[in-house]
């Protein structure tokens, strides 16, 4: 391992990991690289580090390029240990450096590495930092692929440092994509599908944010630095994340029974979230609907959200009759989730989940969402006390997440 010049003042100081690397319950058969970057400006800056296993090697290598005490900034775009792992070793030597990251990133890094006494600079969308004759601009990119993530743009050099985004897991000693001897574009797409696709809407948001940037080089955290035709790699993300009109054929049914109208309000917000995700949505109020018609729509759909108010610790209206009738239908492979407003205890939601599970639905709950997308959230089952604005926002978010789960599984 050695440092390598990328362009004037910018050096690669990363690590090529040729092993079969365990990662997110996968084995990276072709290894990976941990790309850390040194910007040797008047206020020298490092962007991201390497996996913790290579801390010592990283520091030895970096020290060949610069005395760490000269560093003024350490930018951490993403806290996962393959990016921030060498931060404790680096921070110990770079005593004069401020750590630049998002608010959540700072909170996590302080706890992970006991850095409470270090000086952090918190950056938000569009903030700029002068690093001594050059400017870094930051964009928050939450959930790409974890909540605290951001990307960094070198304004004068037109280099985007997008951490995991636009990465490829491949161990290559050739830094640049125009020097690649292997076919890597399929690996690039596979990486997108595995890491980014569960967050499709966030990818769309990110693409919108970086649209204004003039990007000459994409310098990601893994795999090749994309200096040949970087726009093509942005286009691939655009294509893969864009669910075209003709693909929008996923259907979800929202059905509910309500006592005072609060569960109906939740259903309306769920519908907004589902439609926002690009899912065809049909809503039934069980008070006015024929059970046979509702059942038929559910059997034709990809998922169902069933809601009920809670009265005397039980479901209300025709909810239980509908759920019982679904036990005889072919629903294996469909997604289901429960929701409802309540005043005291909200047991109806649990009864609905029990019935859905017994009928054979795959239950979308917080565990399923975390397991399949890495998003740590508390949305399902959706239990909302009465119907305050916070609950309504949560319902809209829940609808969007349910829609994304249906679209991406
Ligand atoms: Fe490259 Fe999210 O770790």
Tab-separated table of C-alpha atoms and ligand atoms in Angstrom:
chain	number	residue	atom	x	y	z
A	1	UNK	CA	0.000	0.000	0.000
A	2	UNK	CA	1.225	3.445	-0.843
A	3	UNK	CA	-0.247	6.843	-1.426
A	4	UNK	CA	-0.983	7.893	-4.970
A	5	UNK	CA	-1.594	11.231	-6.594
A	6	UNK	CA	-4.991	11.653	-8.221
A	7	UNK	CA	-4.618	15.245	-9.329
A	8	UNK	CA	-2.952	18.420	-8.090
A	9	UNK	CA	-3.169	18.467	-4.251
A	10	UNK	CA	-5.374	15.337	-4.040
A	11	UNK	CA	-3.978	11.945	-3.034
A	12	UNK	CA	-5.438	8.496	-2.540
A	13	UNK	CA	-4.314	7.126	0.828
A	14	UNK	CA	-6.541	4.044	1.012
A	15	UNK	CA	-6.208	0.296	1.246
A	16	UNK	CA	-6.820	-2.472	-1.282
A	17	UNK	CA	-8.372	-5.431	0.523
A	18	UNK	CA	-7.871	-8.560	-1.556
A	19	UNK	CA	-9.574	-10.867	0.907
A	20	UNK	CA	-13.047	-12.319	0.560
A	21	UNK	CA	-14.533	-9.667	2.809
A	22	UNK	CA	-17.559	-10.386	5.040
A	23	UNK	CA	-20.002	-7.531	4.596
A	24	UNK	CA	-23.688	-7.133	5.463
A	25	UNK	CA	-24.066	-10.955	5.570
A	26	UNK	CA	-22.494	-11.236	2.133
A	27	UNK	CA	-19.017	-12.271	1.132
A	28	UNK	CA	-17.353	-9.804	-1.212
A	29	UNK	CA	-15.784	-12.426	-3.462
A	30	UNK	CA	-13.813	-9.815	-5.393
A	31	UNK	CA	-12.668	-7.954	-2.280
A	32	UNK	CA	-12.924	-4.202	-2.008
A	33	UNK	CA	-10.953	-1.021	-1.515
A	34	UNK	CA	-11.256	1.528	1.272
A	35	UNK	CA	-10.575	4.832	-0.428
A	36	UNK	CA	-9.359	7.588	1.837
A	37	UNK	CA	-8.326	10.916	0.321
A	38	UNK	CA	-5.777	13.512	1.386
A	39	UNK	CA	-6.190	17.075	0.151
A	40	UNK	CA	-2.841	18.810	0.607
A	41	UNK	CA	-4.092	22.364	0.685
A	42	UNK	CA	-2.994	25.136	3.042
A	43	UNK	CA	-5.332	23.627	5.636
A	44	UNK	CA	-4.708	19.938	4.870
A	45	UNK	CA	-7.742	17.696	4.975
A	46	UNK	CA	-8.464	13.975	4.976
A	47	UNK	CA	-11.771	12.655	3.632
A	48	UNK	CA	-12.804	9.353	5.248
A	49	UNK	CA	-10.398	6.682	6.488
A	50	UNK	CA	-10.186	2.883	6.105
A	51	UNK	CA	-11.434	-0.227	7.868
A	52	UNK	CA	-10.341	-0.492	11.479
A	53	UNK	CA	-8.320	-3.657	10.743
A	54	UNK	CA	-5.932	-1.589	8.672
A	55	UNK	CA	-5.515	1.383	11.015
A	56	UNK	CA	-1.814	0.906	11.629
A	57	UNK	CA	-1.002	0.369	7.964
A	58	UNK	CA	-3.134	3.383	7.102
A	59	UNK	CA	-1.286	5.640	9.512
A	60	UNK	CA	2.085	4.447	8.242
A	61	UNK	CA	1.014	5.172	4.702
A	62	UNK	CA	-0.560	8.531	5.434
A	63	UNK	CA	2.521	9.605	7.340
A	64	UNK	CA	4.578	9.128	4.172
A	65	UNK	CA	2.350	11.713	2.499
A	66	UNK	CA	1.979	14.209	5.360
A	67	UNK	CA	2.807	14.747	8.997
A	68	UNK	CA	-0.617	14.080	10.630
A	69	UNK	CA	-0.083	17.022	12.971
A	70	UNK	CA	-0.398	19.300	9.955
A	71	UNK	CA	-3.955	18.129	9.287
A	72	UNK	CA	-6.651	20.703	10.030
A	73	UNK	CA	-9.769	18.800	9.006
A	74	UNK	CA	-10.932	15.189	8.928
A	75	UNK	CA	-14.152	14.850	6.958
A	76	UNK	CA	-16.220	11.762	7.791
A	77	UNK	CA	-18.986	11.271	5.256
A	78	UNK	CA	-20.293	8.031	6.766
A	79	UNK	CA	-19.616	6.428	10.129
A	80	UNK	CA	-19.667	2.727	9.242
A	81	UNK	CA	-16.374	1.201	10.387
A	82	UNK	CA	-15.069	0.580	6.872
A	83	UNK	CA	-14.981	4.395	6.534
A	84	UNK	CA	-14.353	5.653	10.046
A	85	UNK	CA	-12.431	2.681	11.441
A	86	UNK	CA	-9.033	4.350	11.413
A	87	UNK	CA	-10.389	7.609	12.869
A	88	UNK	CA	-9.270	6.902	16.464
A	89	UNK	CA	-5.711	6.246	15.291
A	90	UNK	CA	-5.799	9.269	12.998
A	91	UNK	CA	-7.359	11.606	15.556
A	92	UNK	CA	-4.737	10.598	18.120
A	93	UNK	CA	-1.965	11.775	15.786
A	94	UNK	CA	-3.812	14.638	14.091
A	95	UNK	CA	-4.168	16.631	17.276
A	96	UNK	CA	-4.927	19.889	15.476
A	97	UNK	CA	-7.655	18.557	13.220
A	98	UNK	CA	-11.363	19.314	13.511
A	99	UNK	CA	-13.706	16.475	12.610
A	100	UNK	CA	-16.252	17.533	10.005
A	101	UNK	CA	-19.480	15.581	9.710
A	102	UNK	CA	-23.271	15.721	10.076
A	103	UNK	CA	-24.932	16.258	13.447
A	104	UNK	CA	-25.922	12.606	13.730
A	105	UNK	CA	-22.506	11.556	12.451
A	106	UNK	CA	-20.827	13.538	15.249
A	107	UNK	CA	-23.064	12.034	17.874
A	108	UNK	CA	-22.321	8.503	16.659
A	109	UNK	CA	-18.573	9.048	16.281
A	110	UNK	CA	-18.267	10.504	19.781
A	111	UNK	CA	-19.921	7.437	21.252
A	112	UNK	CA	-18.217	4.903	18.991
A	113	UNK	CA	-14.685	6.139	19.494
A	114	UNK	CA	-14.883	8.125	22.748
A	115	UNK	CA	-14.140	11.375	20.954
A	116	UNK	CA	-16.190	13.593	23.263
A	117	UNK	CA	-13.253	15.922	23.847
A	118	UNK	CA	-12.517	16.509	20.155
A	119	UNK	CA	-13.666	19.543	18.255
A	120	UNK	CA	-16.387	18.695	15.729
A	121	UNK	CA	-17.666	20.946	12.956
A	122	UNK	CA	-21.287	20.088	12.172
A	123	UNK	CA	-22.251	20.641	8.549
A	124	UNK	CA	-25.660	20.788	6.919
A	125	UNK	CA	-26.951	20.742	3.382
A	126	UNK	CA	-25.085	23.252	1.233
A	127	UNK	CA	-22.557	24.323	3.904
A	128	UNK	CA	-19.100	25.205	2.639
A	129	UNK	CA	-15.688	24.954	4.267
A	130	UNK	CA	-12.536	26.769	3.180
A	131	UNK	CA	-9.622	24.346	3.460
A	132	UNK	CA	-6.972	26.856	2.501
A	133	UNK	CA	-7.473	28.032	-1.028
A	134	UNK	CA	-10.011	25.376	-1.894
A	135	UNK	CA	-13.611	24.888	-0.920
A	136	UNK	CA	-15.520	21.821	0.183
A	137	UNK	CA	-19.295	21.790	-0.081
A	138	UNK	CA	-21.430	19.286	1.791
A	139	UNK	CA	-24.764	17.653	1.004
A	140	UNK	CA	-26.680	15.512	3.451
A	141	UNK	CA	-27.761	12.219	1.855
A	142	UNK	CA	-29.645	10.412	4.630
A	143	UNK	CA	-30.117	6.657	4.275
A	144	UNK	CA	-27.587	6.342	1.477
A	145	UNK	CA	-27.211	4.076	2.973
A	146	UNK	CA	-27.393	5.001	6.667
A	147	UNK	CA	-29.099	7.935	8.287
A	148	UNK	CA	-26.061	10.113	9.048
A	149	UNK	CA	-24.522	9.975	5.575
A	150	UNK	CA	-23.355	12.995	3.594
A	151	UNK	CA	-21.308	13.611	0.452
A	152	UNK	CA	-18.526	16.132	-0.080
A	153	UNK	CA	-17.857	18.124	-3.235
A	154	UNK	CA	-14.525	19.737	-4.049
A	155	UNK	CA	-15.733	22.942	-5.684
A	156	UNK	CA	-12.619	24.097	-7.538
A	157	UNK	CA	-11.469	20.618	-8.588
A	158	UNK	CA	-15.024	19.479	-9.439
A	159	UNK	CA	-14.499	16.219	-7.560
A	160	UNK	CA	-17.387	14.486	-5.804
A	161	UNK	CA	-16.513	12.365	-2.750
A	162	UNK	CA	-19.773	10.421	-2.317
A	163	UNK	CA	-18.636	7.755	0.199
A	164	UNK	CA	-20.659	4.554	-0.426
A	165	UNK	CA	-22.685	6.078	-3.251
A	166	UNK	CA	-21.316	5.330	-6.749
A	167	UNK	CA	-19.020	2.694	-5.225
A	168	UNK	CA	-18.098	-0.810	-6.385
A	169	UNK	CA	-16.803	-3.636	-4.237
A	170	UNK	CA	-13.775	-4.719	-6.163
A	171	UNK	CA	-10.132	-4.978	-5.114
A	172	UNK	CA	-8.053	-3.331	-7.779
A	173	UNK	CA	-4.631	-1.778	-7.662
A	174	UNK	CA	-5.608	0.345	-10.617
A	175	UNK	CA	-7.232	3.408	-9.129
A	176	UNK	CA	-9.090	4.707	-12.142
A	177	UNK	CA	-11.923	3.230	-14.130
A	178	UNK	CA	-10.256	4.005	-17.460
A	179	UNK	CA	-7.387	1.714	-16.408
A	180	UNK	CA	-9.631	-1.134	-15.303
A	181	UNK	CA	-8.711	-4.462	-16.827
A	182	UNK	CA	-11.905	-6.180	-15.791
A	183	UNK	CA	-15.571	-5.726	-16.501
A	184	UNK	CA	-16.756	-3.790	-13.489
A	185	UNK	CA	-19.982	-2.098	-14.598
A	186	UNK	CA	-22.070	-5.153	-13.674
A	187	UNK	CA	-20.401	-5.110	-10.229
A	188	UNK	CA	-21.271	-1.425	-9.986
A	189	UNK	CA	-24.927	-2.211	-10.729
A	190	UNK	CA	-24.941	-5.159	-8.322
A	191	UNK	CA	-23.607	-2.874	-5.601
A	192	UNK	CA	-26.456	-0.455	-6.286
A	193	UNK	CA	-29.024	-3.244	-6.053
A	194	UNK	CA	-27.617	-4.617	-2.793
A	195	UNK	CA	-26.837	-1.414	-0.922
A	196	UNK	CA	-28.789	1.465	-2.430
A	197	UNK	CA	-31.971	0.072	-3.987
A	198	UNK	CA	-33.873	-0.270	-0.663
A	199	UNK	CA	-33.553	3.522	-0.456
A	200	UNK	CA	-34.714	4.306	-3.973
A	201	UNK	CA	-36.511	7.544	-3.110
A	202	UNK	CA	-33.458	8.802	-1.227
A	203	UNK	CA	-31.378	8.045	-4.314
A	204	UNK	CA	-33.805	10.226	-6.297
A	205	UNK	CA	-33.383	13.020	-3.710
A	206	UNK	CA	-29.593	12.735	-3.896
A	207	UNK	CA	-29.580	12.851	-7.696
A	208	UNK	CA	-31.696	15.990	-7.550
A	209	UNK	CA	-29.227	17.613	-5.127
A	210	UNK	CA	-26.111	16.856	-7.165
A	211	UNK	CA	-27.752	17.800	-10.463
A	212	UNK	CA	-26.444	21.348	-10.074
A	213	UNK	CA	-22.834	20.206	-9.703
A	214	UNK	CA	-20.232	20.152	-12.422
A	215	UNK	CA	-18.624	16.766	-11.718
A	216	UNK	CA	-15.384	15.863	-13.478
A	217	UNK	CA	-14.378	13.007	-11.171
A	218	UNK	CA	-16.311	10.788	-8.773
A	219	UNK	CA	-14.041	9.587	-5.982
A	220	UNK	CA	-16.078	7.054	-3.994
A	221	UNK	CA	-15.094	5.047	-0.933
A	222	UNK	CA	-14.962	1.667	-2.667
A	223	UNK	CA	-13.664	0.561	-6.024
A	224	UNK	CA	-12.610	2.640	-8.967
A	225	UNK	CA	-12.294	6.393	-9.049
A	226	UNK	CA	-14.618	7.299	-11.906
A	227	UNK	CA	-12.734	9.815	-13.990
A	228	UNK	CA	-13.781	8.410	-17.356
A	229	UNK	CA	-17.346	9.452	-18.138
A	230	UNK	CA	-18.561	9.995	-14.544
A	231	UNK	CA	-21.916	11.174	-15.889
A	232	UNK	CA	-22.581	7.673	-17.184
A	233	UNK	CA	-22.352	6.304	-13.622
A	234	UNK	CA	-24.774	8.939	-12.386
A	235	UNK	CA	-27.070	8.025	-15.273
A	236	UNK	CA	-26.992	4.362	-14.222
A	237	UNK	CA	-28.222	5.330	-10.731
A	238	UNK	CA	-30.887	7.471	-12.347
A	239	UNK	CA	-32.040	4.599	-14.521
A	240	UNK	CA	-31.979	1.988	-11.753
A	241	UNK	CA	-33.823	4.178	-9.252
A	242	UNK	CA	-36.436	5.465	-11.672
A	243	UNK	CA	-39.501	3.279	-11.569
A	244	UNK	CA	-41.127	4.152	-14.833
A	245	UNK	CA	-44.861	4.573	-15.244
A	246	UNK	CA	-45.217	1.187	-16.904
A	247	UNK	CA	-43.475	-0.491	-13.975
A	248	UNK	CA	-45.819	1.078	-11.467
A	249	UNK	CA	-48.110	-1.897	-11.334
A	250	UNK	CA	-47.784	-2.754	-7.646
A	251	UNK	CA	-51.046	-2.542	-5.763
A	252	UNK	CA	-51.849	-2.075	-2.106
A	253	UNK	CA	-55.210	-2.110	-0.352
A	254	UNK	CA	-55.834	-0.010	2.759
A	255	UNK	CA	-58.892	-1.098	4.705
A	256	UNK	CA	-60.099	0.124	8.068
A	257	UNK	CA	-62.844	0.358	10.658
A	258	UNK	CA	-63.021	3.559	12.657
A	259	UNK	CA	-65.003	4.695	15.685
A	260	UNK	CA	-64.394	8.430	15.797
A	261	UNK	CA	-62.658	9.033	12.467
A	262	UNK	CA	-59.056	9.016	13.721
A	263	UNK	CA	-58.184	5.668	12.129
A	264	UNK	CA	-59.754	6.974	8.904
A	265	UNK	CA	-57.363	9.950	9.058
A	266	UNK	CA	-54.447	7.541	9.430
A	267	UNK	CA	-55.700	5.600	6.399
A	268	UNK	CA	-55.778	8.809	4.347
A	269	UNK	CA	-52.166	9.616	5.281
A	270	UNK	CA	-51.070	6.063	4.579
A	271	UNK	CA	-52.658	6.403	1.155
A	272	UNK	CA	-50.694	9.607	0.505
A	273	UNK	CA	-47.448	7.895	1.489
A	274	UNK	CA	-48.164	4.847	-0.656
A	275	UNK	CA	-49.029	6.939	-3.691
A	276	UNK	CA	-45.912	9.036	-3.093
A	277	UNK	CA	-43.851	5.854	-3.313
A	278	UNK	CA	-45.489	5.019	-6.648
A	279	UNK	CA	-47.921	2.309	-5.586
A	280	UNK	CA	-51.513	1.982	-6.826
A	281	UNK	CA	-53.686	2.262	-3.739
A	282	UNK	CA	-57.310	1.411	-3.037
A	283	UNK	CA	-58.899	2.436	0.263
A	284	UNK	CA	-61.997	0.884	1.854
A	285	UNK	CA	-63.952	1.979	4.904
A	286	UNK	CA	-65.393	-1.325	6.082
A	287	UNK	CA	-68.549	0.386	7.245
A	288	UNK	CA	-69.538	1.015	3.632
A	289	UNK	CA	-67.798	-1.791	1.789
A	290	UNK	CA	-68.824	-5.296	0.761
A	291	UNK	CA	-66.525	-7.861	2.376
A	292	UNK	CA	-66.440	-9.940	-0.801
A	293	UNK	CA	-65.236	-6.990	-2.865
A	294	UNK	CA	-62.574	-6.045	-0.298
A	295	UNK	CA	-61.383	-9.641	-0.147
A	296	UNK	CA	-61.155	-9.846	-3.916
A	297	UNK	CA	-59.097	-6.642	-4.097
A	298	UNK	CA	-56.768	-7.937	-1.408
A	299	UNK	CA	-56.191	-11.204	-3.258
A	300	UNK	CA	-55.300	-9.209	-6.403
A	301	UNK	CA	-52.967	-6.833	-4.526
A	302	UNK	CA	-49.328	-7.096	-3.455
A	303	UNK	CA	-49.977	-5.864	0.046
A	304	UNK	CA	-52.651	-4.858	2.522
A	305	UNK	CA	-52.778	-2.462	5.434
A	306	UNK	CA	-55.582	-3.256	7.833
A	307	UNK	CA	-56.587	-0.760	10.493
A	308	UNK	CA	-58.977	-0.604	13.378
A	309	UNK	CA	-59.699	1.573	16.358
A	310	UNK	CA	-59.479	-0.207	19.706
A	311	UNK	CA	-62.596	-0.615	21.822
A	312	UNK	CA	-62.464	-2.635	25.040
A	313	UNK	CA	-59.097	-4.064	23.983
A	314	UNK	CA	-60.502	-5.389	20.722
A	315	UNK	CA	-61.011	-4.566	17.051
A	316	UNK	CA	-64.161	-2.772	15.960
A	317	UNK	CA	-66.707	-3.144	13.160
A	318	UNK	CA	-66.219	-5.791	10.515
A	319	UNK	CA	-62.427	-6.036	10.908
A	320	UNK	CA	-62.386	-9.463	12.514
A	321	UNK	CA	-64.817	-10.921	9.966
A	322	UNK	CA	-62.597	-9.741	7.138
A	323	UNK	CA	-59.468	-11.123	8.772
A	324	UNK	CA	-61.069	-14.503	9.434
A	325	UNK	CA	-62.192	-14.749	5.821
A	326	UNK	CA	-58.641	-14.072	4.595
A	327	UNK	CA	-57.430	-17.256	6.266
A	328	UNK	CA	-58.991	-19.208	3.389
A	329	UNK	CA	-57.416	-17.098	0.637
A	330	UNK	CA	-54.111	-17.569	-1.160
A	331	UNK	CA	-52.104	-14.704	0.303
A	332	UNK	CA	-48.651	-16.252	0.649
A	333	UNK	CA	-46.014	-13.804	-0.573
A	334	UNK	CA	-48.194	-10.750	-0.006
A	335	UNK	CA	-47.193	-8.088	2.497
A	336	UNK	CA	-49.375	-7.094	5.411
A	337	UNK	CA	-49.275	-4.563	8.211
A	338	UNK	CA	-51.582	-3.255	10.913
A	339	UNK	CA	-52.513	0.242	11.956
A	340	UNK	CA	-54.941	2.070	14.148
A	341	UNK	CA	-55.617	4.985	16.411
A	342	UNK	CA	-56.243	4.351	20.085
A	343	UNK	CA	-56.903	6.186	23.333
A	344	UNK	CA	-55.589	3.871	26.045
A	345	UNK	CA	-53.922	0.619	25.070
A	346	UNK	CA	-54.392	-0.079	21.348
A	347	UNK	CA	-54.633	-3.873	21.382
A	348	UNK	CA	-56.568	-4.018	18.083
A	349	UNK	CA	-53.325	-3.547	16.160
A	350	UNK	CA	-51.789	-6.677	17.717
A	351	UNK	CA	-54.896	-8.736	16.988
A	352	UNK	CA	-54.756	-7.645	13.342
A	353	UNK	CA	-51.092	-8.625	13.073
A	354	UNK	CA	-51.814	-12.020	14.614
A	355	UNK	CA	-54.546	-12.694	12.077
A	356	UNK	CA	-52.420	-11.506	9.136
A	357	UNK	CA	-49.550	-13.715	10.223
A	358	UNK	CA	-51.849	-16.717	10.658
A	359	UNK	CA	-53.307	-16.174	7.176
A	360	UNK	CA	-49.803	-16.314	5.680
A	361	UNK	CA	-48.966	-12.668	4.977
A	362	UNK	CA	-45.373	-11.522	5.329
A	363	UNK	CA	-45.652	-8.961	8.103
A	364	UNK	CA	-43.982	-5.628	7.542
A	365	UNK	CA	-42.906	-4.462	10.958
A	366	UNK	CA	-39.919	-2.586	12.344
A	367	UNK	CA	-37.823	-5.753	12.426
A	368	UNK	CA	-38.562	-6.543	8.773
A	369	UNK	CA	-37.691	-2.979	7.698
A	370	UNK	CA	-34.406	-2.963	9.624
A	371	UNK	CA	-33.480	-6.413	8.362
A	372	UNK	CA	-34.201	-5.689	4.710
A	373	UNK	CA	-33.059	-2.080	4.385
A	374	UNK	CA	-30.956	-1.158	7.423
A	375	UNK	CA	-33.446	1.583	8.309
A	376	UNK	CA	-33.933	1.707	12.073
A	377	UNK	CA	-37.432	3.098	12.404
A	378	UNK	CA	-40.532	2.668	14.525
A	379	UNK	CA	-43.444	2.795	12.104
A	380	UNK	CA	-45.123	-0.642	12.048
A	381	UNK	CA	-47.367	-1.736	13.513
A	382	UNK	CA	-48.628	1.836	13.302
A	383	UNK	CA	-50.169	2.639	16.682
A	384	UNK	CA	-51.138	6.285	17.047
A	385	UNK	CA	-52.662	7.798	20.152
A	386	UNK	CA	-55.703	9.717	18.997
A	387	UNK	CA	-54.660	11.608	15.827
A	388	UNK	CA	-52.162	14.406	16.465
A	389	UNK	CA	-50.032	15.956	13.752
A	390	UNK	CA	-46.998	13.846	14.746
A	391	UNK	CA	-49.072	10.708	14.318
A	392	UNK	CA	-50.286	11.884	10.937
A	393	UNK	CA	-46.725	12.526	9.771
A	394	UNK	CA	-45.748	9.086	11.019
A	395	UNK	CA	-48.615	7.548	9.039
A	396	UNK	CA	-47.472	9.236	5.842
A	397	UNK	CA	-43.920	8.029	6.427
A	398	UNK	CA	-45.227	4.526	7.177
A	399	UNK	CA	-47.177	4.514	3.917
A	400	UNK	CA	-44.105	5.517	1.960
A	401	UNK	CA	-41.968	2.855	3.635
A	402	UNK	CA	-44.602	0.159	3.070
A	403	UNK	CA	-44.777	1.207	-0.581
A	404	UNK	CA	-41.001	1.029	-0.907
A	405	UNK	CA	-40.960	-2.449	0.638
A	406	UNK	CA	-43.572	-3.637	-1.844
A	407	UNK	CA	-41.751	-2.074	-4.771
A	408	UNK	CA	-38.307	-3.359	-3.926
A	409	UNK	CA	-39.040	-6.930	-2.803
B	1	LIG	FE1	-18.790	1.299	2.933
B	1	LIG	FE2	-21.665	1.729	4.474
B	1	LIG	O1	-19.964	1.108	4.331
